[in-house]
mmCIF file of C-alpha atoms and ligand atoms in Angstrom:
data_model
loop_
_atom_site.group_PDB
_atom_site.id
_atom_site.type_symbol
_atom_site.label_atom_id
_atom_site.label_comp_id
_atom_site.label_asym_id
_atom_site.label_seq_id
_atom_site.Cartn_x
_atom_site.Cartn_y
_atom_site.Cartn_z
ATOM 1 C CA UNK A 1 -7.671 10.405 -22.703
ATOM 2 C CA UNK A 2 -7.335 7.932 -19.820
ATOM 3 C CA UNK A 3 -6.090 10.449 -17.452
ATOM 4 C CA UNK A 4 -9.108 12.064 -15.795
ATOM 5 C CA UNK A 5 -8.609 15.248 -13.869
ATOM 6 C CA UNK A 6 -10.223 14.620 -10.347
ATOM 7 C CA UNK A 7 -10.616 18.371 -10.213
ATOM 8 C CA UNK A 8 -13.067 18.413 -13.171
ATOM 9 C CA UNK A 9 -16.668 17.410 -12.037
ATOM 10 C CA UNK A 10 -17.230 15.833 -15.738
ATOM 11 C CA UNK A 11 -14.156 13.637 -15.261
ATOM 12 C CA UNK A 12 -15.323 12.611 -11.832
ATOM 13 C CA UNK A 13 -18.594 11.509 -13.171
ATOM 14 C CA UNK A 14 -17.028 9.624 -16.099
ATOM 15 C CA UNK A 15 -14.879 7.803 -13.535
ATOM 16 C CA UNK A 16 -17.921 6.678 -11.455
ATOM 17 C CA UNK A 17 -19.776 5.559 -14.626
ATOM 18 C CA UNK A 18 -16.803 3.476 -15.684
ATOM 19 C CA UNK A 19 -16.925 1.677 -12.356
ATOM 20 C CA UNK A 20 -20.725 1.272 -12.474
ATOM 21 C CA UNK A 21 -20.371 -0.126 -15.972
ATOM 22 C CA UNK A 22 -17.914 -2.752 -14.720
ATOM 23 C CA UNK A 23 -14.641 -1.433 -15.943
ATOM 24 C CA UNK A 24 -11.405 -0.799 -14.261
ATOM 25 C CA UNK A 25 -10.427 2.589 -12.883
ATOM 26 C CA UNK A 26 -7.333 3.606 -11.028
ATOM 27 C CA UNK A 27 -7.922 6.161 -8.257
ATOM 28 C CA UNK A 28 -5.928 7.836 -5.519
ATOM 29 C CA UNK A 29 -6.380 7.321 -1.812
ATOM 30 C CA UNK A 30 -4.627 8.729 1.020
ATOM 31 C CA UNK A 31 -2.090 5.790 1.093
ATOM 32 C CA UNK A 32 -1.374 4.716 -2.535
ATOM 33 C CA UNK A 33 -3.472 4.424 -5.648
ATOM 34 C CA UNK A 34 -5.983 1.759 -6.112
ATOM 35 C CA UNK A 35 -6.820 -0.335 -9.120
ATOM 36 C CA UNK A 36 -10.519 -0.386 -8.646
ATOM 37 C CA UNK A 37 -13.481 -2.237 -9.956
ATOM 38 C CA UNK A 38 -16.955 -2.811 -8.614
ATOM 39 C CA UNK A 39 -16.816 -5.224 -5.787
ATOM 40 C CA UNK A 40 -20.455 -6.748 -6.509
ATOM 41 C CA UNK A 41 -19.497 -7.641 -9.868
ATOM 42 C CA UNK A 42 -17.230 -10.843 -9.977
ATOM 43 C CA UNK A 43 -16.387 -10.484 -13.655
ATOM 44 C CA UNK A 44 -15.231 -6.747 -13.074
ATOM 45 C CA UNK A 45 -13.048 -8.064 -10.181
ATOM 46 C CA UNK A 46 -11.518 -10.718 -12.452
ATOM 47 C CA UNK A 47 -10.225 -7.946 -14.472
ATOM 48 C CA UNK A 48 -8.103 -6.556 -11.657
ATOM 49 C CA UNK A 49 -6.484 -9.981 -11.041
ATOM 50 C CA UNK A 50 -5.872 -10.249 -14.913
ATOM 51 C CA UNK A 51 -4.389 -6.728 -15.170
ATOM 52 C CA UNK A 52 -2.226 -7.190 -12.062
ATOM 53 C CA UNK A 53 -1.083 -10.817 -12.798
ATOM 54 C CA UNK A 54 -2.178 -11.499 -9.222
ATOM 55 C CA UNK A 55 -2.908 -14.888 -8.136
ATOM 56 C CA UNK A 56 -6.798 -15.251 -7.674
ATOM 57 C CA UNK A 57 -6.691 -16.378 -4.302
ATOM 58 C CA UNK A 58 -5.078 -13.235 -2.859
ATOM 59 C CA UNK A 59 -7.918 -11.182 -1.564
ATOM 60 C CA UNK A 60 -8.491 -7.452 -2.225
ATOM 61 C CA UNK A 61 -9.738 -4.713 -0.258
ATOM 62 C CA UNK A 62 -13.207 -3.417 -0.620
ATOM 63 C CA UNK A 63 -13.546 0.483 -0.518
ATOM 64 C CA UNK A 64 -16.769 2.063 0.738
ATOM 65 C CA UNK A 65 -18.124 5.484 0.872
ATOM 66 C CA UNK A 66 -18.970 5.097 4.649
ATOM 67 C CA UNK A 67 -18.907 2.633 7.456
ATOM 68 C CA UNK A 68 -22.530 1.766 6.803
ATOM 69 C CA UNK A 69 -21.747 0.700 3.331
ATOM 70 C CA UNK A 70 -18.613 -1.172 4.465
ATOM 71 C CA UNK A 71 -20.699 -3.254 6.915
ATOM 72 C CA UNK A 72 -23.108 -4.457 4.216
ATOM 73 C CA UNK A 73 -20.042 -6.555 3.189
ATOM 74 C CA UNK A 74 -19.754 -8.153 6.675
ATOM 75 C CA UNK A 75 -21.767 -11.061 8.142
ATOM 76 C CA UNK A 76 -20.491 -10.100 11.664
ATOM 77 C CA UNK A 77 -19.203 -6.835 13.014
ATOM 78 C CA UNK A 78 -16.952 -7.536 15.968
ATOM 79 C CA UNK A 79 -16.765 -4.928 18.643
ATOM 80 C CA UNK A 80 -13.102 -4.493 17.836
ATOM 81 C CA UNK A 81 -14.099 -3.402 14.333
ATOM 82 C CA UNK A 82 -16.653 -1.179 15.484
ATOM 83 C CA UNK A 83 -14.175 0.431 17.820
ATOM 84 C CA UNK A 84 -11.330 0.928 15.199
ATOM 85 C CA UNK A 85 -13.839 1.948 12.412
ATOM 86 C CA UNK A 86 -15.397 4.585 14.838
ATOM 87 C CA UNK A 87 -11.889 6.109 15.482
ATOM 88 C CA UNK A 88 -9.933 5.642 12.401
ATOM 89 C CA UNK A 89 -12.595 5.699 9.573
ATOM 90 C CA UNK A 90 -12.367 7.537 7.037
ATOM 91 C CA UNK A 91 -8.629 6.735 7.268
ATOM 92 C CA UNK A 92 -5.599 4.475 6.248
ATOM 93 C CA UNK A 93 -6.923 1.343 8.095
ATOM 94 C CA UNK A 94 -8.262 -1.942 6.634
ATOM 95 C CA UNK A 95 -10.320 -4.064 8.788
ATOM 96 C CA UNK A 96 -10.764 -7.922 8.167
ATOM 97 C CA UNK A 97 -14.203 -9.096 9.226
ATOM 98 C CA UNK A 98 -16.321 -12.208 8.382
ATOM 99 C CA UNK A 99 -17.576 -11.768 4.827
ATOM 100 C CA UNK A 100 -21.584 -11.686 3.960
ATOM 101 C CA UNK A 101 -21.431 -15.024 1.961
ATOM 102 C CA UNK A 102 -23.500 -13.569 -0.909
ATOM 103 C CA UNK A 103 -21.210 -10.663 -1.659
ATOM 104 C CA UNK A 104 -17.910 -10.045 -3.197
ATOM 105 C CA UNK A 105 -16.815 -13.662 -3.541
ATOM 106 C CA UNK A 106 -14.197 -12.768 -6.233
ATOM 107 C CA UNK A 107 -12.921 -9.620 -4.355
ATOM 108 C CA UNK A 108 -12.387 -11.982 -1.131
ATOM 109 C CA UNK A 109 -10.431 -14.240 -3.258
ATOM 110 C CA UNK A 110 -12.924 -16.909 -2.271
ATOM 111 C CA UNK A 111 -12.251 -16.435 1.450
ATOM 112 C CA UNK A 112 -14.633 -16.374 4.281
ATOM 113 C CA UNK A 113 -13.283 -13.060 5.392
ATOM 114 C CA UNK A 114 -13.205 -9.774 3.688
ATOM 115 C CA UNK A 115 -10.927 -6.566 4.006
ATOM 116 C CA UNK A 116 -12.760 -3.432 4.344
ATOM 117 C CA UNK A 117 -11.637 0.220 4.276
ATOM 118 C CA UNK A 118 -13.219 3.768 4.168
ATOM 119 C CA UNK A 119 -10.681 6.037 2.662
ATOM 120 C CA UNK A 120 -10.107 9.812 3.691
ATOM 121 C CA UNK A 121 -8.683 11.160 0.421
ATOM 122 C CA UNK A 122 -11.262 13.600 -0.990
ATOM 123 C CA UNK A 123 -11.082 12.055 -4.411
ATOM 124 C CA UNK A 124 -11.720 8.739 -3.293
ATOM 125 C CA UNK A 125 -14.667 9.855 -1.088
ATOM 126 C CA UNK A 126 -16.426 11.879 -3.976
ATOM 127 C CA UNK A 127 -15.635 8.921 -6.342
ATOM 128 C CA UNK A 128 -17.114 6.213 -3.897
ATOM 129 C CA UNK A 129 -20.161 8.481 -3.029
ATOM 130 C CA UNK A 130 -20.787 9.176 -6.809
ATOM 131 C CA UNK A 131 -20.465 5.517 -7.609
ATOM 132 C CA UNK A 132 -22.903 4.521 -4.770
ATOM 133 C CA UNK A 133 -25.603 6.839 -6.333
ATOM 134 C CA UNK A 134 -24.975 4.826 -9.381
ATOM 135 C CA UNK A 135 -25.634 1.607 -7.497
ATOM 136 C CA UNK A 136 -22.167 0.540 -6.595
ATOM 137 C CA UNK A 137 -22.050 -0.613 -2.996
ATOM 138 C CA UNK A 138 -18.145 -0.878 -2.771
ATOM 139 C CA UNK A 139 -14.989 -0.734 -5.018
ATOM 140 C CA UNK A 140 -12.389 -3.703 -4.804
ATOM 141 C CA UNK A 141 -9.014 -2.061 -5.215
ATOM 142 C CA UNK A 142 -5.485 -3.650 -4.572
ATOM 143 C CA UNK A 143 -2.638 -1.197 -4.835
ATOM 144 C CA UNK A 144 -2.199 0.082 -8.549
ATOM 145 C CA UNK A 145 1.033 -1.845 -9.296
ATOM 146 C CA UNK A 146 1.849 -5.233 -10.996
ATOM 147 C CA UNK A 147 1.983 -8.215 -8.415
ATOM 148 C CA UNK A 148 5.016 -7.983 -6.127
ATOM 149 C CA UNK A 149 6.258 -4.462 -7.320
ATOM 150 C CA UNK A 150 6.216 -1.172 -5.755
ATOM 151 C CA UNK A 151 3.045 0.619 -5.225
ATOM 152 C CA UNK A 152 2.126 3.617 -7.245
ATOM 153 C CA UNK A 153 1.736 6.990 -5.463
ATOM 154 C CA UNK A 154 1.045 8.989 -8.501
ATOM 155 C CA UNK A 155 -1.014 8.825 -11.644
ATOM 156 C CA UNK A 156 2.348 8.731 -13.695
ATOM 157 C CA UNK A 157 3.518 5.720 -11.668
ATOM 158 C CA UNK A 158 0.099 3.941 -12.462
ATOM 159 C CA UNK A 159 0.507 4.451 -16.106
ATOM 160 C CA UNK A 160 4.083 3.062 -15.725
ATOM 161 C CA UNK A 161 2.612 0.011 -14.338
ATOM 162 C CA UNK A 162 -0.251 -0.548 -16.868
ATOM 163 C CA UNK A 163 0.293 1.502 -19.809
ATOM 164 C CA UNK A 164 -2.040 4.270 -21.169
ATOM 165 C CA UNK A 165 -4.940 2.203 -21.761
ATOM 166 C CA UNK A 166 -6.172 2.105 -18.323
ATOM 167 C CA UNK A 167 -8.433 4.919 -17.004
ATOM 168 C CA UNK A 168 -6.778 6.744 -14.127
ATOM 169 C CA UNK A 169 -8.480 9.429 -12.019
ATOM 170 C CA UNK A 170 -5.485 11.757 -11.394
ATOM 171 C CA UNK A 171 -5.650 13.391 -7.965
ATOM 172 C CA UNK A 172 -1.943 14.148 -7.664
ATOM 173 C CA UNK A 173 0.557 12.538 -5.442
ATOM 174 C CA UNK A 174 -0.852 10.372 -2.353
ATOM 175 C CA UNK A 175 -0.044 12.003 0.997
ATOM 176 C CA UNK A 176 0.580 8.875 2.845
ATOM 177 C CA UNK A 177 2.854 6.991 0.556
ATOM 178 C CA UNK A 178 2.771 3.517 2.045
ATOM 179 C CA UNK A 179 -0.481 1.169 2.190
ATOM 180 C CA UNK A 180 -3.045 1.099 5.075
ATOM 181 C CA UNK A 181 -2.476 -0.924 8.333
ATOM 182 C CA UNK A 182 -4.447 -4.108 8.255
ATOM 183 C CA UNK A 183 -6.102 -5.467 11.517
ATOM 184 C CA UNK A 184 -7.478 -9.003 11.399
ATOM 185 C CA UNK A 185 -10.871 -8.515 13.680
ATOM 186 C CA UNK A 186 -11.875 -12.481 12.768
ATOM 187 C CA UNK A 187 -10.267 -13.629 16.051
ATOM 188 C CA UNK A 188 -9.418 -12.177 19.249
ATOM 189 C CA UNK A 189 -7.197 -10.452 20.052
ATOM 190 C CA UNK A 190 -7.156 -8.820 16.693
ATOM 191 C CA UNK A 191 -3.888 -9.292 14.725
ATOM 192 C CA UNK A 192 -1.812 -6.520 12.935
ATOM 193 C CA UNK A 193 -1.208 -8.181 9.379
ATOM 194 C CA UNK A 194 0.371 -5.082 7.934
ATOM 195 C CA UNK A 195 1.726 -2.143 9.716
ATOM 196 C CA UNK A 196 0.780 1.220 8.174
ATOM 197 C CA UNK A 197 1.207 4.938 9.126
ATOM 198 C CA UNK A 198 -1.250 4.491 11.942
ATOM 199 C CA UNK A 199 0.890 3.408 14.907
ATOM 200 C CA UNK A 200 0.433 0.060 16.633
ATOM 201 C CA UNK A 201 0.023 1.964 19.938
ATOM 202 C CA UNK A 202 -2.765 4.097 18.746
ATOM 203 C CA UNK A 203 -4.740 0.950 17.463
ATOM 204 C CA UNK A 204 -3.956 -0.711 20.870
ATOM 205 C CA UNK A 205 -5.222 2.199 22.907
ATOM 206 C CA UNK A 206 -8.373 2.084 21.029
ATOM 207 C CA UNK A 207 -8.814 -1.718 21.550
ATOM 208 C CA UNK A 208 -7.667 -1.881 25.107
ATOM 209 C CA UNK A 209 -5.419 -4.887 24.365
ATOM 210 C CA UNK A 210 -2.135 -5.558 22.713
ATOM 211 C CA UNK A 211 -2.568 -6.610 19.019
ATOM 212 C CA UNK A 212 -1.426 -10.177 18.222
ATOM 213 C CA UNK A 213 1.292 -10.813 15.725
ATOM 214 C CA UNK A 214 0.408 -12.389 12.372
ATOM 215 C CA UNK A 215 0.807 -16.214 12.506
ATOM 216 C CA UNK A 216 -0.096 -19.083 10.214
ATOM 217 C CA UNK A 217 -3.519 -19.036 11.319
ATOM 218 C CA UNK A 218 -3.998 -15.517 9.981
ATOM 219 C CA UNK A 219 -5.644 -15.139 6.821
ATOM 220 C CA UNK A 220 -3.412 -14.551 3.721
ATOM 221 C CA UNK A 221 -2.004 -11.201 2.930
ATOM 222 C CA UNK A 222 0.278 -10.883 -0.118
ATOM 223 C CA UNK A 223 1.541 -7.555 1.427
ATOM 224 C CA UNK A 224 2.869 -9.853 4.100
ATOM 225 C CA UNK A 225 4.730 -12.268 1.695
ATOM 226 C CA UNK A 226 8.380 -11.863 2.701
ATOM 227 C CA UNK A 227 9.326 -10.403 -0.738
ATOM 228 C CA UNK A 228 7.107 -7.841 -1.911
ATOM 229 C CA UNK A 229 7.088 -4.157 -2.662
ATOM 230 C CA UNK A 230 10.572 -4.797 -4.565
ATOM 231 C CA UNK A 231 12.135 -2.583 -6.908
ATOM 232 C CA UNK A 232 13.954 -3.801 -10.105
ATOM 233 C CA UNK A 233 17.297 -2.786 -8.399
ATOM 234 C CA UNK A 234 18.684 -5.155 -5.532
ATOM 235 C CA UNK A 235 18.142 -3.386 -2.321
ATOM 236 C CA UNK A 236 20.358 -3.962 0.798
ATOM 237 C CA UNK A 237 19.695 -2.651 4.274
ATOM 238 C CA UNK A 238 22.625 -1.533 6.320
ATOM 239 C CA UNK A 239 23.228 0.553 9.354
ATOM 240 C CA UNK A 240 25.084 3.757 9.198
ATOM 241 C CA UNK A 241 28.464 2.461 10.158
ATOM 242 C CA UNK A 242 27.979 -0.753 7.726
ATOM 243 C CA UNK A 243 27.376 1.727 5.050
ATOM 244 C CA UNK A 244 30.359 3.799 5.614
ATOM 245 C CA UNK A 245 32.735 0.668 5.919
ATOM 246 C CA UNK A 246 31.151 -0.637 2.617
ATOM 247 C CA UNK A 247 31.658 2.581 0.996
ATOM 248 C CA UNK A 248 35.237 2.895 1.928
ATOM 249 C CA UNK A 249 35.993 -0.692 0.792
ATOM 250 C CA UNK A 250 34.563 0.221 -2.476
ATOM 251 C CA UNK A 251 36.530 3.341 -2.931
ATOM 252 C CA UNK A 252 37.033 4.544 -6.484
ATOM 253 C CA UNK A 253 35.996 1.022 -7.835
ATOM 254 C CA UNK A 254 32.245 2.334 -7.226
ATOM 255 C CA UNK A 255 31.821 3.660 -10.603
ATOM 256 C CA UNK A 256 30.505 1.163 -12.815
ATOM 257 C CA UNK A 257 28.323 -0.577 -10.097
ATOM 258 C CA UNK A 258 25.357 1.471 -10.828
ATOM 259 C CA UNK A 259 25.077 1.931 -6.876
ATOM 260 C CA UNK A 260 22.769 4.196 -5.102
ATOM 261 C CA UNK A 261 22.866 5.112 -1.407
ATOM 262 C CA UNK A 262 19.498 6.221 0.322
ATOM 263 C CA UNK A 263 20.268 7.362 3.897
ATOM 264 C CA UNK A 264 19.432 9.750 6.654
ATOM 265 C CA UNK A 265 23.159 10.015 7.726
ATOM 266 C CA UNK A 266 25.462 12.283 5.900
ATOM 267 C CA UNK A 267 27.838 10.043 4.064
ATOM 268 C CA UNK A 268 30.859 10.531 1.874
ATOM 269 C CA UNK A 269 30.158 8.508 -1.388
ATOM 270 C CA UNK A 270 32.779 8.110 -4.042
ATOM 271 C CA UNK A 271 32.430 9.212 -7.533
ATOM 272 C CA UNK A 272 29.762 7.463 -9.509
ATOM 273 C CA UNK A 273 27.690 6.630 -6.407
ATOM 274 C CA UNK A 274 24.295 8.343 -6.367
ATOM 275 C CA UNK A 275 23.208 9.657 -2.931
ATOM 276 C CA UNK A 276 19.851 10.606 -1.852
ATOM 277 C CA UNK A 277 18.962 11.847 1.727
ATOM 278 C CA UNK A 278 16.066 9.914 3.289
ATOM 279 C CA UNK A 279 13.785 12.430 5.347
ATOM 280 C CA UNK A 280 14.379 12.472 8.983
ATOM 281 C CA UNK A 281 10.700 12.095 9.848
ATOM 282 C CA UNK A 282 8.983 8.935 9.157
ATOM 283 C CA UNK A 283 6.053 10.315 7.770
ATOM 284 C CA UNK A 284 7.927 12.374 5.102
ATOM 285 C CA UNK A 285 9.930 9.119 4.569
ATOM 286 C CA UNK A 286 6.784 7.074 3.914
ATOM 287 C CA UNK A 287 5.569 9.767 1.652
ATOM 288 C CA UNK A 288 8.472 9.538 -0.767
ATOM 289 C CA UNK A 289 9.639 6.090 -0.279
ATOM 290 C CA UNK A 290 7.910 4.191 -3.191
ATOM 291 C CA UNK A 291 8.562 7.232 -5.700
ATOM 292 C CA UNK A 292 12.293 7.301 -4.588
ATOM 293 C CA UNK A 293 12.632 3.558 -5.453
ATOM 294 C CA UNK A 294 11.016 3.919 -8.777
ATOM 295 C CA UNK A 295 13.477 7.047 -9.570
ATOM 296 C CA UNK A 296 16.497 4.909 -8.787
ATOM 297 C CA UNK A 297 15.112 2.239 -11.169
ATOM 298 C CA UNK A 298 14.354 4.666 -13.798
ATOM 299 C CA UNK A 299 17.847 5.899 -13.576
ATOM 300 C CA UNK A 300 19.167 2.514 -14.275
ATOM 301 C CA UNK A 301 20.530 1.945 -10.884
ATOM 302 C CA UNK A 302 21.298 -1.749 -10.099
ATOM 303 C CA UNK A 303 22.100 -1.737 -6.514
ATOM 304 C CA UNK A 304 20.431 0.292 -3.613
ATOM 305 C CA UNK A 305 22.185 0.591 -0.232
ATOM 306 C CA UNK A 306 19.510 1.902 2.281
ATOM 307 C CA UNK A 307 20.389 2.937 5.712
ATOM 308 C CA UNK A 308 18.012 1.052 8.178
ATOM 309 C CA UNK A 309 15.598 3.285 9.681
ATOM 310 C CA UNK A 310 15.644 3.645 13.456
ATOM 311 C CA UNK A 311 14.083 0.925 15.575
ATOM 312 C CA UNK A 312 11.137 3.095 16.955
ATOM 313 C CA UNK A 313 7.428 2.464 16.626
ATOM 314 C CA UNK A 314 6.922 5.431 14.292
ATOM 315 C CA UNK A 315 9.024 4.007 11.772
ATOM 316 C CA UNK A 316 7.445 0.505 11.730
ATOM 317 C CA UNK A 317 5.559 1.039 8.262
ATOM 318 C CA UNK A 318 8.612 2.219 6.492
ATOM 319 C CA UNK A 319 10.979 -0.508 8.169
ATOM 320 C CA UNK A 320 8.281 -3.263 7.081
ATOM 321 C CA UNK A 321 8.281 -1.982 3.341
ATOM 322 C CA UNK A 322 12.099 -1.725 3.370
ATOM 323 C CA UNK A 323 12.495 -5.090 5.008
ATOM 324 C CA UNK A 324 10.146 -6.818 2.299
ATOM 325 C CA UNK A 325 11.920 -4.731 -0.554
ATOM 326 C CA UNK A 326 15.236 -6.303 0.490
ATOM 327 C CA UNK A 327 14.041 -9.816 0.816
ATOM 328 C CA UNK A 328 15.275 -12.175 -1.912
HETATM 329 O O1 TXA B 1 -3.645 1.431 1.471
HETATM 330 C C1 TXA B 1 -4.075 0.251 1.043
HETATM 331 O O2 TXA B 1 -4.541 -0.619 1.710
HETATM 332 C C2 TXA B 1 -4.351 0.230 -0.606
HETATM 333 C C3 TXA B 1 -5.207 1.332 -1.133
HETATM 334 C C4 TXA B 1 -5.561 1.145 -2.479
HETATM 335 O O3 TXA B 1 -6.582 1.225 -0.357
HETATM 336 N N1 TXA B 1 -4.615 -1.044 -0.914
HETATM 337 C C5 TXA B 1 -3.798 -2.148 -0.767
HETATM 338 O O4 TXA B 1 -4.342 -3.393 -1.465
HETATM 339 O O5 TXA B 1 -2.683 -2.138 -0.428
HETATM 340 P P1 TXA B 1 -3.344 -4.604 -1.762
HETATM 341 O O6 TXA B 1 -4.266 -5.550 -2.416
HETATM 342 O O7 TXA B 1 -1.972 -4.320 -2.317
HETATM 343 O O8 TXA B 1 -3.092 -5.073 -0.288
HETATM 344 C C6 TXA B 1 -4.156 -5.449 0.516
HETATM 345 C C7 TXA B 1 -3.732 -6.471 1.506
HETATM 346 C C8 TXA B 1 -3.288 -7.869 0.870
HETATM 347 O O9 TXA B 1 -2.045 -8.020 1.399
HETATM 348 C C9 TXA B 1 -4.235 -8.912 0.964
HETATM 349 O O10 TXA B 1 -3.679 -10.026 1.115
HETATM 350 C C10 TXA B 1 -4.948 -8.131 2.269
HETATM 351 O O11 TXA B 1 -4.676 -7.076 2.184
HETATM 352 N N2 TXA B 1 -6.159 -8.727 2.478
HETATM 353 C C11 TXA B 1 -7.299 -8.321 1.802
HETATM 354 N N3 TXA B 1 -8.403 -8.932 2.290
HETATM 355 C C12 TXA B 1 -7.984 -9.976 3.162
HETATM 356 C C13 TXA B 1 -8.681 -10.912 3.739
HETATM 357 N N4 TXA B 1 -9.963 -11.238 3.772
HETATM 358 N N5 TXA B 1 -7.763 -11.670 4.706
HETATM 359 C C14 TXA B 1 -6.616 -11.402 4.878
HETATM 360 N N6 TXA B 1 -5.983 -10.536 4.116
HETATM 361 C C15 TXA B 1 -6.700 -9.704 3.426
HETATM 362 MG MG1 MG B 2 -0.118 -4.176 -2.897
#
């Protein structure tokens, strides 16, 4: 029962009704699946924190049907937020702005700011529009994974994380694969709290100024905790030469290590070493990244050696997730 087929209008209505009734519902976006609850109901939002085992001070993103609805959660709408929203919404961008104090206290983790996003995925858009008709102004939704683990990019991944009890609106695989870029617009110049598939230069071109790096003044972002997005296996990042050397040293002893190698370069891995090619294009690499890490885990891999992606701006989002997955 809990899998609702997004192509079925009855299932879509049931999903919107579940949200309106204060229930949890997982749903697809163009980035990753979200674990949603109506943002204007603190008791509903508490269910998200409980399900994720997420500390209650870690704020969630509120998803809205359009920019006008999103703005209802803001007490101020800085010019930078307006420019970015105009250009990139609906899309994989979250804006942090000052919060309307009477709204979404729990979703904001008690902070005076709020993260807002208008997603572009057609299933998410229909769901948010239908929920809005039922009186739901916005849906708080972190990524649909347990705290600190790899995000879910398919309905099956969500079920792996939370079991079959949870209602999941199944819209297939998420096209993007890594979470939205987050820009803090509460101070100038705006800061990039989390890189995504939108490139820094695209954001800066719209802002007309370089983005600030996140600093200790920046609001908390759990996605920016050093260790996050971690698979169960230990993950190590190496360049192609380091990988070749390490594999050569291992030689035939590799079997028994439950080692997997994930690289763009062609490598000769010994017997017992699983090898998976990382796509050459960052968009394709992002799309499969979390699914690939989950597959390694599912096959009992204990150690994943990953080739460091290129140090170019188009790979920033993927590099960021891999660095965090590799952090102790
Ligand atoms: O692509 C995405 O953003 C997905 C989909 C479901 O929309 N959501 C997502 O949510 O990645 P989550 O909770 O896993 O990551 C949201 C990040 C967290 O790091 C959180 O701390 C940060 O956004 N965040 C939310 N509100 C914030 C605020 N007021 N100030 C600072 N950071 C905030
Ligand atoms: Mg997350």
